[in-house]
PDB file of C-alpha atoms in Angstrom:
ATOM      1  CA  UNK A1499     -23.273  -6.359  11.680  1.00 40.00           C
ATOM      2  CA  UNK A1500     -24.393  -3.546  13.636  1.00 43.00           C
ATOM      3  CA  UNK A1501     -25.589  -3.362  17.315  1.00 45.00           C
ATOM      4  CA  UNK A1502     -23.060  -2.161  20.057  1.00 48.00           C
ATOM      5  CA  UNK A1503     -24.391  -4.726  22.088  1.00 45.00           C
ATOM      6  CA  UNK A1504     -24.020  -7.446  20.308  1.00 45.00           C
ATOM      7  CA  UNK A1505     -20.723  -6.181  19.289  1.00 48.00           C
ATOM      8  CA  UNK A1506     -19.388  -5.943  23.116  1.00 44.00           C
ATOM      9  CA  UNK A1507     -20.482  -8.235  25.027  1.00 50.00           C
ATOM     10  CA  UNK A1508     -17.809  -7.350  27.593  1.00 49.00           C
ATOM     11  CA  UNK A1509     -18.072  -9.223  30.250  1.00 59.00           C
ATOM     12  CA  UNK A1510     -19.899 -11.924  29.468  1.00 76.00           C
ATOM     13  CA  UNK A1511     -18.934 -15.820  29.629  1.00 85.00           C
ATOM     14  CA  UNK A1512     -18.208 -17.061  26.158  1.00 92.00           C
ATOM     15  CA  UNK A1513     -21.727 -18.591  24.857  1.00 92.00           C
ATOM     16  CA  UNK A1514     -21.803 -20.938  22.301  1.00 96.00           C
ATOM     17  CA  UNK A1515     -24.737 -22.824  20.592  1.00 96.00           C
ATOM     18  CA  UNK A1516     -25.851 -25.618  18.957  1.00 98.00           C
ATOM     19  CA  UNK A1517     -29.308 -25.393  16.717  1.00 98.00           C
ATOM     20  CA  UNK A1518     -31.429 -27.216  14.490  1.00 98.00           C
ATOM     21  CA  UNK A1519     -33.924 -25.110  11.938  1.00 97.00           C
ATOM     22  CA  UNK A1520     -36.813 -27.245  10.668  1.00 96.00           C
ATOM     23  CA  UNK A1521     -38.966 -26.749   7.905  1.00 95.00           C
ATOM     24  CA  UNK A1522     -42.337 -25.086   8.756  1.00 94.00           C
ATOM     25  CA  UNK A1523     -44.395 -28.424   8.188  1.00 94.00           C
ATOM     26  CA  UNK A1524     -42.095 -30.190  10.708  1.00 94.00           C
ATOM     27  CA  UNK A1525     -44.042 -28.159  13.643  1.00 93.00           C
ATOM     28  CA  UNK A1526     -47.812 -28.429  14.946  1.00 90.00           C
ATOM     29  CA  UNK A1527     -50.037 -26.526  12.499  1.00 91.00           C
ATOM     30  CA  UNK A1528     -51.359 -23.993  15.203  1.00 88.00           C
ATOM     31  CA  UNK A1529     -47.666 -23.016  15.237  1.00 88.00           C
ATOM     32  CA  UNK A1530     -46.738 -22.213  12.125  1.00 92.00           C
ATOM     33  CA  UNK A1531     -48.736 -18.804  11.587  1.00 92.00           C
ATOM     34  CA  UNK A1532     -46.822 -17.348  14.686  1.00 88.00           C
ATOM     35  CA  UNK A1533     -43.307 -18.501  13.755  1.00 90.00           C
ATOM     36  CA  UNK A1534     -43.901 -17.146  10.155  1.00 89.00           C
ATOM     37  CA  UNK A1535     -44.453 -13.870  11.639  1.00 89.00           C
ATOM     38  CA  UNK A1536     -42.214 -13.641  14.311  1.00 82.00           C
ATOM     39  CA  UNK A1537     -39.494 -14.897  11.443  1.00 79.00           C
ATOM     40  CA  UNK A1538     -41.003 -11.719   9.744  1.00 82.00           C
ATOM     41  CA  UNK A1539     -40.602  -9.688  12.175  1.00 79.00           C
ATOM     42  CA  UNK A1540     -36.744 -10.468  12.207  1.00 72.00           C
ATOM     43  CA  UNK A1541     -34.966  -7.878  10.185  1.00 73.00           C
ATOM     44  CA  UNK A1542     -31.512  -9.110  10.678  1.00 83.00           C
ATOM     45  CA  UNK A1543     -29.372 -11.580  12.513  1.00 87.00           C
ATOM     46  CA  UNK A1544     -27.970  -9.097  14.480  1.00 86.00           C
ATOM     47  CA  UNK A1545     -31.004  -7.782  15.378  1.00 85.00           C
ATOM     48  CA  UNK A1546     -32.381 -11.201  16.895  1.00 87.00           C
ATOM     49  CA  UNK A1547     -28.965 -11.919  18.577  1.00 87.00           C
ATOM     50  CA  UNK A1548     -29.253  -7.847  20.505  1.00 85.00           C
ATOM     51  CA  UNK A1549     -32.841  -8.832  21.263  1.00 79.00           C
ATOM     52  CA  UNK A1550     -31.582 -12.092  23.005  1.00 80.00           C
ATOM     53  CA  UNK A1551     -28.825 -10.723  24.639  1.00 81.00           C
ATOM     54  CA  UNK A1552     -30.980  -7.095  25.646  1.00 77.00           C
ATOM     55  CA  UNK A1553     -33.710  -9.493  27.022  1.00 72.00           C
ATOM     56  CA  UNK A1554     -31.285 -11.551  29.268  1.00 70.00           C
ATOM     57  CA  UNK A1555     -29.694  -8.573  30.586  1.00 71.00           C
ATOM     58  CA  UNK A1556     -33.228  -7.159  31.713  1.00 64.00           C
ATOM     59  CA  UNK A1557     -33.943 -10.210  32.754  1.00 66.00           C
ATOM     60  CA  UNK A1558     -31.208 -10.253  35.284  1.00 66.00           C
ATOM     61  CA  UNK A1559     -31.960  -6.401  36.396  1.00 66.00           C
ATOM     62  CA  UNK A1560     -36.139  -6.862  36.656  1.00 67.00           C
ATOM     63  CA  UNK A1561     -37.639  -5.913  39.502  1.00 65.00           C
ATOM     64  CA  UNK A1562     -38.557  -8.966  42.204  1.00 62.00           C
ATOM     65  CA  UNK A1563     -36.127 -11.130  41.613  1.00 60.00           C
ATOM     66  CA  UNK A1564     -37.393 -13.799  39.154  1.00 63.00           C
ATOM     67  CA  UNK A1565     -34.833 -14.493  36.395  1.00 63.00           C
ATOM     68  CA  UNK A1566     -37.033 -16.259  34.283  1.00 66.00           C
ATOM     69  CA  UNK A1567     -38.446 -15.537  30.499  1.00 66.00           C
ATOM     70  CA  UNK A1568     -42.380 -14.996  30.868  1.00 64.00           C
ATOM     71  CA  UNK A1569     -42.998 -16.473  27.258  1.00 59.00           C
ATOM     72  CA  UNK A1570     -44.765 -13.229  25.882  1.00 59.00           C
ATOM     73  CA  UNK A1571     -42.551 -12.922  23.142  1.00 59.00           C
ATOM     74  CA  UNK A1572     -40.447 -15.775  21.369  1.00 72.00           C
ATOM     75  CA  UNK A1573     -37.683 -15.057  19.029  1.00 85.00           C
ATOM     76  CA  UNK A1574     -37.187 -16.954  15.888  1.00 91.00           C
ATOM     77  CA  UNK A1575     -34.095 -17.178  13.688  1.00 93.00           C
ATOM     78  CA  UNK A1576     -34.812 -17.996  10.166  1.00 92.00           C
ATOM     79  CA  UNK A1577     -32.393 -19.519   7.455  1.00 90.00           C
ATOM     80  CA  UNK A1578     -32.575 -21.516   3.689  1.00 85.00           C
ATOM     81  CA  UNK A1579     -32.914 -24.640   3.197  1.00 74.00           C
ATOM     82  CA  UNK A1580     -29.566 -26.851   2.239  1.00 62.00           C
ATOM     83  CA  UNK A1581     -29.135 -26.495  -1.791  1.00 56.00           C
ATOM     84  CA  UNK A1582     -31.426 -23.508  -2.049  1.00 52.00           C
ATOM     85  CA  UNK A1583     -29.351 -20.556  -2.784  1.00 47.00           C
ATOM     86  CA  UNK A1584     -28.735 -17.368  -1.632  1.00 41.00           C
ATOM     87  CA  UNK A1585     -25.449 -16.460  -1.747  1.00 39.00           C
ATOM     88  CA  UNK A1586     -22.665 -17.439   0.835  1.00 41.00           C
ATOM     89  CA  UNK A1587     -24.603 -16.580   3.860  1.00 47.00           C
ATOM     90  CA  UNK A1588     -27.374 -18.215   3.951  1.00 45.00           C
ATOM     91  CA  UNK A1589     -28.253 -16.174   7.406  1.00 47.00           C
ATOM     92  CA  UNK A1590     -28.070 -12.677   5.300  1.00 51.00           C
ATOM     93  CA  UNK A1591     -31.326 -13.668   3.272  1.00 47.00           C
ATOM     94  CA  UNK A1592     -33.822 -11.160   4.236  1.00 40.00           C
ATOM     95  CA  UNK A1593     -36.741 -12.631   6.400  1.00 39.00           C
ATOM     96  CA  UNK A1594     -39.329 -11.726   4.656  1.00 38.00           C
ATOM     97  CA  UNK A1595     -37.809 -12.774   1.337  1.00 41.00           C
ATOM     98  CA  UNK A1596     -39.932 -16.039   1.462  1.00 45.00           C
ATOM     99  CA  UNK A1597     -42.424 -17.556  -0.456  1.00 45.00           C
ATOM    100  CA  UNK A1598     -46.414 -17.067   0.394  1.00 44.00           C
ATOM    101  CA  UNK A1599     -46.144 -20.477   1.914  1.00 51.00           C
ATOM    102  CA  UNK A1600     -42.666 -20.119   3.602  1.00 56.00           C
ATOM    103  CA  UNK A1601     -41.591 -22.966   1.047  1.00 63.00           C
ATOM    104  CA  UNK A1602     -37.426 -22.964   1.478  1.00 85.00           C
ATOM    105  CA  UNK A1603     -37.176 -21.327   4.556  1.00 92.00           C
ATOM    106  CA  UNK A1604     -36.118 -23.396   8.044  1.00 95.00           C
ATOM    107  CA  UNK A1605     -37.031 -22.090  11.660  1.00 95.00           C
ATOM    108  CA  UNK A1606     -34.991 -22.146  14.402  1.00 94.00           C
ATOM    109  CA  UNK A1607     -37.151 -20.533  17.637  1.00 90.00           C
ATOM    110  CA  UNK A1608     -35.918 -19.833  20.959  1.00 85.00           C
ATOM    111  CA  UNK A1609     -37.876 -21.220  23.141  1.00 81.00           C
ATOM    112  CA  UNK A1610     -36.677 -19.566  26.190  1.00 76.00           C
ATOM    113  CA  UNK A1611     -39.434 -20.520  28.873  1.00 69.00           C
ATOM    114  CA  UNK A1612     -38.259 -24.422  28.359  1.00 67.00           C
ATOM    115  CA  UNK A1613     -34.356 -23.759  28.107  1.00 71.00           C
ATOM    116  CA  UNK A1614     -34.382 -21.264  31.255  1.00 68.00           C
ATOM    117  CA  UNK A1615     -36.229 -23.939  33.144  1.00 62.00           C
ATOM    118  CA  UNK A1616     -34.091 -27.315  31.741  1.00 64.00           C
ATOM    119  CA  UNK A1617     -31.248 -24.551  32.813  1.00 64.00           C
ATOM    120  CA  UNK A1618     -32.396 -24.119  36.190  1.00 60.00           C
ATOM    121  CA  UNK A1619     -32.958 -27.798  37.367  1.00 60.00           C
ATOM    122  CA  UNK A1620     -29.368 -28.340  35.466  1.00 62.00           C
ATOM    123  CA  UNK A1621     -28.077 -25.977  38.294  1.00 59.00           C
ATOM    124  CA  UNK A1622     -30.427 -27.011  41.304  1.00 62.00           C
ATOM    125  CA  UNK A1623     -29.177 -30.502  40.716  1.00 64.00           C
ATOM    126  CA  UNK A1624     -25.056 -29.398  42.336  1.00 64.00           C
ATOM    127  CA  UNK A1625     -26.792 -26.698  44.826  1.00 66.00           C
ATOM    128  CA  UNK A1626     -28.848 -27.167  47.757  1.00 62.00           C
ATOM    129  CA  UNK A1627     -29.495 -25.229  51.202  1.00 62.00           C
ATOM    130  CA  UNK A1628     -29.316 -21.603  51.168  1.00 66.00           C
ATOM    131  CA  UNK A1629     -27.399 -20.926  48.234  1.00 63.00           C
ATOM    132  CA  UNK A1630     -29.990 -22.641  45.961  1.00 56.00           C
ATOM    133  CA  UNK A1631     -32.376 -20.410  47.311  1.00 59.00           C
ATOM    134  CA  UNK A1632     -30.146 -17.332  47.138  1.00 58.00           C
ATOM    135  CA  UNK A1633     -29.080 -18.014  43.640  1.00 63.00           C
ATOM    136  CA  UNK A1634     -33.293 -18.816  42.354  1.00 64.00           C
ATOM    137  CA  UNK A1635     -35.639 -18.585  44.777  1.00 64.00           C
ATOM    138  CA  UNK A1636     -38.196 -21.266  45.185  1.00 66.00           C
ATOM    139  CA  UNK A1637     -40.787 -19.151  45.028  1.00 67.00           C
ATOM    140  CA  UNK A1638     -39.492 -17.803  41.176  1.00 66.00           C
ATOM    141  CA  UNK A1639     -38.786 -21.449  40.706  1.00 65.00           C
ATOM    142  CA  UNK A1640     -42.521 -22.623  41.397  1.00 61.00           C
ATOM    143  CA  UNK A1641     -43.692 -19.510  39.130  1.00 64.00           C
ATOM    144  CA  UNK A1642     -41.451 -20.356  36.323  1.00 53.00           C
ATOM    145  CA  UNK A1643     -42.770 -24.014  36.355  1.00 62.00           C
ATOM    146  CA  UNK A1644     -46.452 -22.914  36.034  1.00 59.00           C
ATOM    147  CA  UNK A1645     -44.686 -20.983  32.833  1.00 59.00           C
ATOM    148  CA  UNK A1646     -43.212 -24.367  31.690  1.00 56.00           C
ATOM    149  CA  UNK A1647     -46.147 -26.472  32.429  1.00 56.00           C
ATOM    150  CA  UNK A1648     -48.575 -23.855  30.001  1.00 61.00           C
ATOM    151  CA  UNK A1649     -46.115 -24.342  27.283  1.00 58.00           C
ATOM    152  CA  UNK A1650     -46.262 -27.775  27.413  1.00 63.00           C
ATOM    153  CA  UNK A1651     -50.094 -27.874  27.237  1.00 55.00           C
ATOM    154  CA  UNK A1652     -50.396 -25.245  24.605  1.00 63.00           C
ATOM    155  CA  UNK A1653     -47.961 -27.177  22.445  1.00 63.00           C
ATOM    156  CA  UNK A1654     -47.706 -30.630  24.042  1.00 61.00           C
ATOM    157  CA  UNK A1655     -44.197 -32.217  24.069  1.00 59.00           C
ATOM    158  CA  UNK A1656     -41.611 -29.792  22.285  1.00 72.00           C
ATOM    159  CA  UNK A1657     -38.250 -30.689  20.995  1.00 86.00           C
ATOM    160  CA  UNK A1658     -35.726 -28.048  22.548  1.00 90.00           C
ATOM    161  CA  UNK A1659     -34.256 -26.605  19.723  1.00 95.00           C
ATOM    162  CA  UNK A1660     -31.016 -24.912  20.754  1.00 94.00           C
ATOM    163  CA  UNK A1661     -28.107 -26.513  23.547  1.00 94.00           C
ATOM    164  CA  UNK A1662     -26.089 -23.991  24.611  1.00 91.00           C
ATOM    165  CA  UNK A1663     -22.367 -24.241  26.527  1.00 93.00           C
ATOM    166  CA  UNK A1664     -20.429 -21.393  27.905  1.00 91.00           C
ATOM    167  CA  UNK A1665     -16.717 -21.192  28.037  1.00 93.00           C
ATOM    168  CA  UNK A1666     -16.078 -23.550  25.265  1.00 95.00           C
ATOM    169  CA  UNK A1667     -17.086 -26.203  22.828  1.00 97.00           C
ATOM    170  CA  UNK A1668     -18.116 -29.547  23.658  1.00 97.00           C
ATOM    171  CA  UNK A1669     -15.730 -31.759  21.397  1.00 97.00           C
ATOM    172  CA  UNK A1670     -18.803 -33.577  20.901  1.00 98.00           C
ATOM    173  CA  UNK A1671     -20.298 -31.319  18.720  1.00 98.00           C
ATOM    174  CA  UNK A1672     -17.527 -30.964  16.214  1.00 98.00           C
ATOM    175  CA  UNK A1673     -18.397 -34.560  15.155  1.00 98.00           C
ATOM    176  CA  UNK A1674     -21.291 -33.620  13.393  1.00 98.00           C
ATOM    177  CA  UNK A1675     -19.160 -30.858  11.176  1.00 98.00           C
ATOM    178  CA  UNK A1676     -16.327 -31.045   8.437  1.00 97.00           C
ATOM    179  CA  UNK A1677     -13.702 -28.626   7.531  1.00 94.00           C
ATOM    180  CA  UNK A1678     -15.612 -28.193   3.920  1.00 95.00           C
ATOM    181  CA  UNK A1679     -19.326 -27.567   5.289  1.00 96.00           C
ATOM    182  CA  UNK A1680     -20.236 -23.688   4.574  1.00 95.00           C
ATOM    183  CA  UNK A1681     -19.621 -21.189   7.318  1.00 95.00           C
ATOM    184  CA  UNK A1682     -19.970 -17.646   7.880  1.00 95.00           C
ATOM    185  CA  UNK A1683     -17.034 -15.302   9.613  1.00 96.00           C
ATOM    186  CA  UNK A1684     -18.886 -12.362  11.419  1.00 95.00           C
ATOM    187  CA  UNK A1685     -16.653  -9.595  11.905  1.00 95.00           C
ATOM    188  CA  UNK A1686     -16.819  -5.838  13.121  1.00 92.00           C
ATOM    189  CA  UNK A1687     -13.843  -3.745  14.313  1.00 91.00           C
ATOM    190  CA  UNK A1688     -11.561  -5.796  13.785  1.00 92.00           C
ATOM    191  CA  UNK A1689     -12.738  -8.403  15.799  1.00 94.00           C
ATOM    192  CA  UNK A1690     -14.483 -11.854  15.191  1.00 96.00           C
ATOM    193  CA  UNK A1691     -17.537 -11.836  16.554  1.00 94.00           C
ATOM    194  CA  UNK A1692     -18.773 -14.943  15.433  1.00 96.00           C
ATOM    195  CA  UNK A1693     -18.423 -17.690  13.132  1.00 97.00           C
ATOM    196  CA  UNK A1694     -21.471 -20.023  12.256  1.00 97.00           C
ATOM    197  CA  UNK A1695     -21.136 -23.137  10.155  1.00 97.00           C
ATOM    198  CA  UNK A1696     -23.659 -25.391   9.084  1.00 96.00           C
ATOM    199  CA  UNK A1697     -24.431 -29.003   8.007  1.00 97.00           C
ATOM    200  CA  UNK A1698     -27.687 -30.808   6.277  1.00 97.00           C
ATOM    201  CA  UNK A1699     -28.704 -32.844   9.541  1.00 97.00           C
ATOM    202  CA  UNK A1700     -28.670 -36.012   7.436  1.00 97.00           C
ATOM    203  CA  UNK A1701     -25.158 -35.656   6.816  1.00 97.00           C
ATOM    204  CA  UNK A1702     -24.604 -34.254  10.710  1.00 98.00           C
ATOM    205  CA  UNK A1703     -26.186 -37.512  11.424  1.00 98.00           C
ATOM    206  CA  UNK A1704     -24.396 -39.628   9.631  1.00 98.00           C
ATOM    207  CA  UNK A1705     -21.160 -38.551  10.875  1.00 98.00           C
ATOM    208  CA  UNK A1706     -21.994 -38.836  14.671  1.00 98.00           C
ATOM    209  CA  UNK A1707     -22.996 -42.305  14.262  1.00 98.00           C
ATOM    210  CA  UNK A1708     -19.927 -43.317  12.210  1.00 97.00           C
ATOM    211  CA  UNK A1709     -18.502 -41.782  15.463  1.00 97.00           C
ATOM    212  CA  UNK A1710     -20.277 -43.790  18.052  1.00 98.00           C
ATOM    213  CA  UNK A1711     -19.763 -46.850  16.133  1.00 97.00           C
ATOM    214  CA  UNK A1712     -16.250 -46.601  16.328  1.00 96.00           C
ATOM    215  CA  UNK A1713     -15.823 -45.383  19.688  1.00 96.00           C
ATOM    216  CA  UNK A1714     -18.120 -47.776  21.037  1.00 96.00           C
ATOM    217  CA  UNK A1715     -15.472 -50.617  19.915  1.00 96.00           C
ATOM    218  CA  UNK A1716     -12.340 -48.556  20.153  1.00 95.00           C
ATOM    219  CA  UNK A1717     -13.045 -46.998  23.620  1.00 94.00           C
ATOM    220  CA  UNK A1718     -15.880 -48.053  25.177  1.00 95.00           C
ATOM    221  CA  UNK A1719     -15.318 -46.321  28.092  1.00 94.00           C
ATOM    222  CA  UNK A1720     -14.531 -42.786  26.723  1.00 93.00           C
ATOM    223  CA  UNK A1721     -16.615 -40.219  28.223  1.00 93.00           C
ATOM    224  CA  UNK A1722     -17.215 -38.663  24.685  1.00 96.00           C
ATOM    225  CA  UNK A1723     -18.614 -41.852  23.676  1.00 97.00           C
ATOM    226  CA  UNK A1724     -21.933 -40.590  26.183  1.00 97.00           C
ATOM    227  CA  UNK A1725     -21.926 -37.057  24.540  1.00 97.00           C
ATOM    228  CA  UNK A1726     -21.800 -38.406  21.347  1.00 98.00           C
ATOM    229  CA  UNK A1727     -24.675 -40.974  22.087  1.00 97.00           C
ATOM    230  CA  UNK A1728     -26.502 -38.324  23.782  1.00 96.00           C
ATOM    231  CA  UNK A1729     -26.199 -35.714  20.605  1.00 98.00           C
ATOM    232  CA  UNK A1730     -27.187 -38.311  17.952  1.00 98.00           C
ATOM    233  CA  UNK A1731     -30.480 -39.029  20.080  1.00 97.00           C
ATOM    234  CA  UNK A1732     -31.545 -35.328  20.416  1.00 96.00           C
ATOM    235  CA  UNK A1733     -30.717 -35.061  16.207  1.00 98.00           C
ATOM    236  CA  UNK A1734     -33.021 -37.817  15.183  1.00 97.00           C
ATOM    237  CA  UNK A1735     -35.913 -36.206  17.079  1.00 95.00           C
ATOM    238  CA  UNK A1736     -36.089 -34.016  13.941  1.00 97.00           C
ATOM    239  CA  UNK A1737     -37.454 -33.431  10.457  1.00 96.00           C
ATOM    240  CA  UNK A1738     -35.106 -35.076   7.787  1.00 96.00           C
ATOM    241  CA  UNK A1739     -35.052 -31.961   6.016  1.00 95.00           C
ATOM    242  CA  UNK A1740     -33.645 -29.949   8.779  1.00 96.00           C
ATOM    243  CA  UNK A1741     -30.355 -28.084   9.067  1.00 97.00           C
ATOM    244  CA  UNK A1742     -27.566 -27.862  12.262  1.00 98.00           C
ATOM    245  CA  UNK A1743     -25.907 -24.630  12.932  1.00 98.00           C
ATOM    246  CA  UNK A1744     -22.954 -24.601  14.826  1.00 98.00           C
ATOM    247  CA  UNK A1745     -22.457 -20.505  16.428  1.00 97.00           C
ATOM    248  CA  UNK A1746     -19.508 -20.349  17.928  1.00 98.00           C
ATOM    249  CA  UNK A1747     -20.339 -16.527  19.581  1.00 95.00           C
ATOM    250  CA  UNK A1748     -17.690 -14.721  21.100  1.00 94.00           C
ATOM    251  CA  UNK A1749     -14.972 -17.234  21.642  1.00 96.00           C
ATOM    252  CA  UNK A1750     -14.855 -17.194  17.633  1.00 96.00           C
ATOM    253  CA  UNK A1751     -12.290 -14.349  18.569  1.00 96.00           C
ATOM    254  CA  UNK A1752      -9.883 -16.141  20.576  1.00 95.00           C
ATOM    255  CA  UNK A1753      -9.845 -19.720  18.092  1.00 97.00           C
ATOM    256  CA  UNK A1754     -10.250 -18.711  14.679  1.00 96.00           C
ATOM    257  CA  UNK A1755      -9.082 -20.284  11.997  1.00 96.00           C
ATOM    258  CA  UNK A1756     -10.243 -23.494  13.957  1.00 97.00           C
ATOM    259  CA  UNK A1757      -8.982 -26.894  12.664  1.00 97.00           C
ATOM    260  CA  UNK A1758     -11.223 -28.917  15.937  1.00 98.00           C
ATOM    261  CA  UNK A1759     -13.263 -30.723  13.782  1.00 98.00           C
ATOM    262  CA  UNK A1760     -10.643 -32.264  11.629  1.00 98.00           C
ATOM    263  CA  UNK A1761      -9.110 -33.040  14.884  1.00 98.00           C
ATOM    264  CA  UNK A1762     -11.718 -34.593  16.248  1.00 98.00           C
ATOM    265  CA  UNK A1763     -12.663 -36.338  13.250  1.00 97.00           C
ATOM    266  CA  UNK A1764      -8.926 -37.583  12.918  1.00 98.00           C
ATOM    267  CA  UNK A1765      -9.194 -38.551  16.618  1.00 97.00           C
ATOM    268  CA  UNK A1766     -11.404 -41.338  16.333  1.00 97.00           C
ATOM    269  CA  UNK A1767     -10.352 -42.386  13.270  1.00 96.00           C
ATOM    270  CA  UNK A1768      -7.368 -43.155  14.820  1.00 97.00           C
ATOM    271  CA  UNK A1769      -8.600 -44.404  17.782  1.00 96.00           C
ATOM    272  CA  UNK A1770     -10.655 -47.039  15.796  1.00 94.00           C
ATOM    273  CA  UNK A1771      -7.025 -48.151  13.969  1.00 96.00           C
ATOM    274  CA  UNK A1772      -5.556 -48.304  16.924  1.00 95.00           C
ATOM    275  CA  UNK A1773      -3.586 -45.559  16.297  1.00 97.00           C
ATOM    276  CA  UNK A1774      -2.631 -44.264  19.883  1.00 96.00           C
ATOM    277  CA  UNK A1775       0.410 -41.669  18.861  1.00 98.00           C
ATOM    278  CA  UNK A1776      -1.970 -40.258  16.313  1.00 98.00           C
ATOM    279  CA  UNK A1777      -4.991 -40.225  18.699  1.00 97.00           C
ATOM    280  CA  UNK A1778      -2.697 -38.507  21.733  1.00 97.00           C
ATOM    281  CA  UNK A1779      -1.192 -35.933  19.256  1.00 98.00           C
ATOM    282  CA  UNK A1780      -5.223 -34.998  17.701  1.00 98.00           C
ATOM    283  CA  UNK A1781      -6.475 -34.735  21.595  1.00 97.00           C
ATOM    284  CA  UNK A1782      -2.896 -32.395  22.187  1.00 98.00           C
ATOM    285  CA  UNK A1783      -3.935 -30.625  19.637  1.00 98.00           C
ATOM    286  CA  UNK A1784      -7.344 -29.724  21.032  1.00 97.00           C
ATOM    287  CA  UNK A1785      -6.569 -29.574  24.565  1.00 96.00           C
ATOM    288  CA  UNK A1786      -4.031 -26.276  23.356  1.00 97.00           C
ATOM    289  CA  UNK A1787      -6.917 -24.915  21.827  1.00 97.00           C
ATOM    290  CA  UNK A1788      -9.776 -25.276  24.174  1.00 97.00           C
ATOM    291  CA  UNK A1789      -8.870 -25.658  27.883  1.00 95.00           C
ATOM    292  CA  UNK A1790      -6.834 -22.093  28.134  1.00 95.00           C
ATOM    293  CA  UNK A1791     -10.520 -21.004  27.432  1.00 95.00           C
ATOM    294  CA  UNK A1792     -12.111 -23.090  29.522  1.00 93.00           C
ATOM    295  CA  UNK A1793     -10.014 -22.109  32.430  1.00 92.00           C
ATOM    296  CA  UNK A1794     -11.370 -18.451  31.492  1.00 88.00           C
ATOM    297  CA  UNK A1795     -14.315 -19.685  33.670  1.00 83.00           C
ATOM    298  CA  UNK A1796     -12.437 -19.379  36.793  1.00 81.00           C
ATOM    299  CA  UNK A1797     -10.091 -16.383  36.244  1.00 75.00           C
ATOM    300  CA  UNK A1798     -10.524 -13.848  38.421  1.00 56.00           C
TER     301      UNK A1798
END
């Protein structure tokens, strides 16, 4: 891992993100030449996660105010295919390493013009009045739309790739993982600076609906029950042959080894058995691991 950058981060709110990488066939064929290349043009995973992170920070400095990605340039991260192998890190396969027809490989792109805007409304929807204004300007708002709207007609309607959630983990997406699934430990210096695991999304998928099921007749009412409903949608908008990549980013550091899967997973289990001491003592266990983070967020 190299990149001071991407090694710092100091700073910054703990990121973490959710992906799906589909094969190349599973996007429109006018596509497919550009994210071959731009997968290409990826010489590392580092390298694509300073780019990101570089580009946000500009972003944030440009002249004029407006926050927003233009769409010029997309990045894409590239991995193997489930079963195809490569080693124990499936990310470290060079980019170009694939075949003439990109057979194996899985694409994950960025797709920042849709996310930034999806972000945006997400954040117009608690402000109004002058801080709305102050924080995103209508004016940048209106331009970024235009942005949105030519994305949408050069590709028509796109599944958003990547969710992303800062100071902490939804406990949602942990249902879609198990203790056993491969995973990567990124670490430089001494420090973690990210661990990535990943599942085949027909097994992700399976395991969020044995989730639902049960929570829908255990507790009904649970909030989680909503995420969980919510995450098993946005999965079966994809290929079958697609993978899920949990990145845990930064906040890796501060959780590792992390048993919240098995936790979760243990959770409902008991839940559905009606198993309250057990379910209690799985969500104690996860509340000491998560909300000291999420109360990061409003340290000063």
């Amino acid at each position: 891992m190299t990149g001071n950058l991407y090694r710092g981060q100091a700073g910054l709110p703990f990121s973490s993100t959710l992906r799906v990488y589909e094969p190349l066939d599973a996007f429109p064929e006018d596509q497919r030449a550009a994210l071959k290349a731009a997968g290409k043009r990826a010489v590392s995973r580092a390298a694509v996660e300073n780019a990101e992170l570089l580009a946000s920070l500009g972003r944030i400095t440009r002249p004029g105010g407006d926050p927003f990605p233009t769409g010029r340039t997309d990045l894409v991260r590239v991995t193997r295919a489930p079963g195809i192998p490569i080693g124990d890190d499936p990310s470290k396969e060079p980019a170009g390493a694939e075949t003439s027809d990109g057979a194996g490989l899985l694409y994950c792109p960025s797709q920042l013009v849709l996310r930034a805007g999806l972000a945006a409304n997400a954040l117009m929807e608690g402000i109004h009045g002058p801080l709305a204004e102050l924080l995103i300007p209508e004016e940048q708002r209106d331009r970024h739309q235009e942005r949105i709207d030519q994305v949408n007609a050069r590709e028509g309607i796109t599944r958003v790739h990547t969710r992303a959630s800062t100071w902490g983990i939804p406990f949602s997406w942990f249902s879609l993982f198990l203790e056993s699934d491969p995973q990567d430990v990124v670490e430089a210096g001494g420090r973690i600076l990210t661990v990535r695991v990943w599942a085949p999304i027909a097994e992700a998928l399976d395991r969020v609906r044995y989730a639902v099921a049960n929570l829908a007749l255990a507790a009904p009412d649970l909030d989680m029950l909503d995420d969980l409903t919510q995450l098993t949608e946005w999965l079966e908008l994809f290929h079958a042959d697609s993978m899920v990549e949990l990145d845990y980013g930064a906040v890796a550091d501060k959780v590792y080894p992390d048993d919240s899967p098995m936790d979760v997973r243990l959770g409902i289990e008991c839940l559905a058995e009606g198993d309250m001491t057990g379910a209690a003592a799985a969500y104690r266990r996860l509340a000491s691991r998560w909300i000291p983070i999420r109360q990061l967020a409003r340290a000063s």
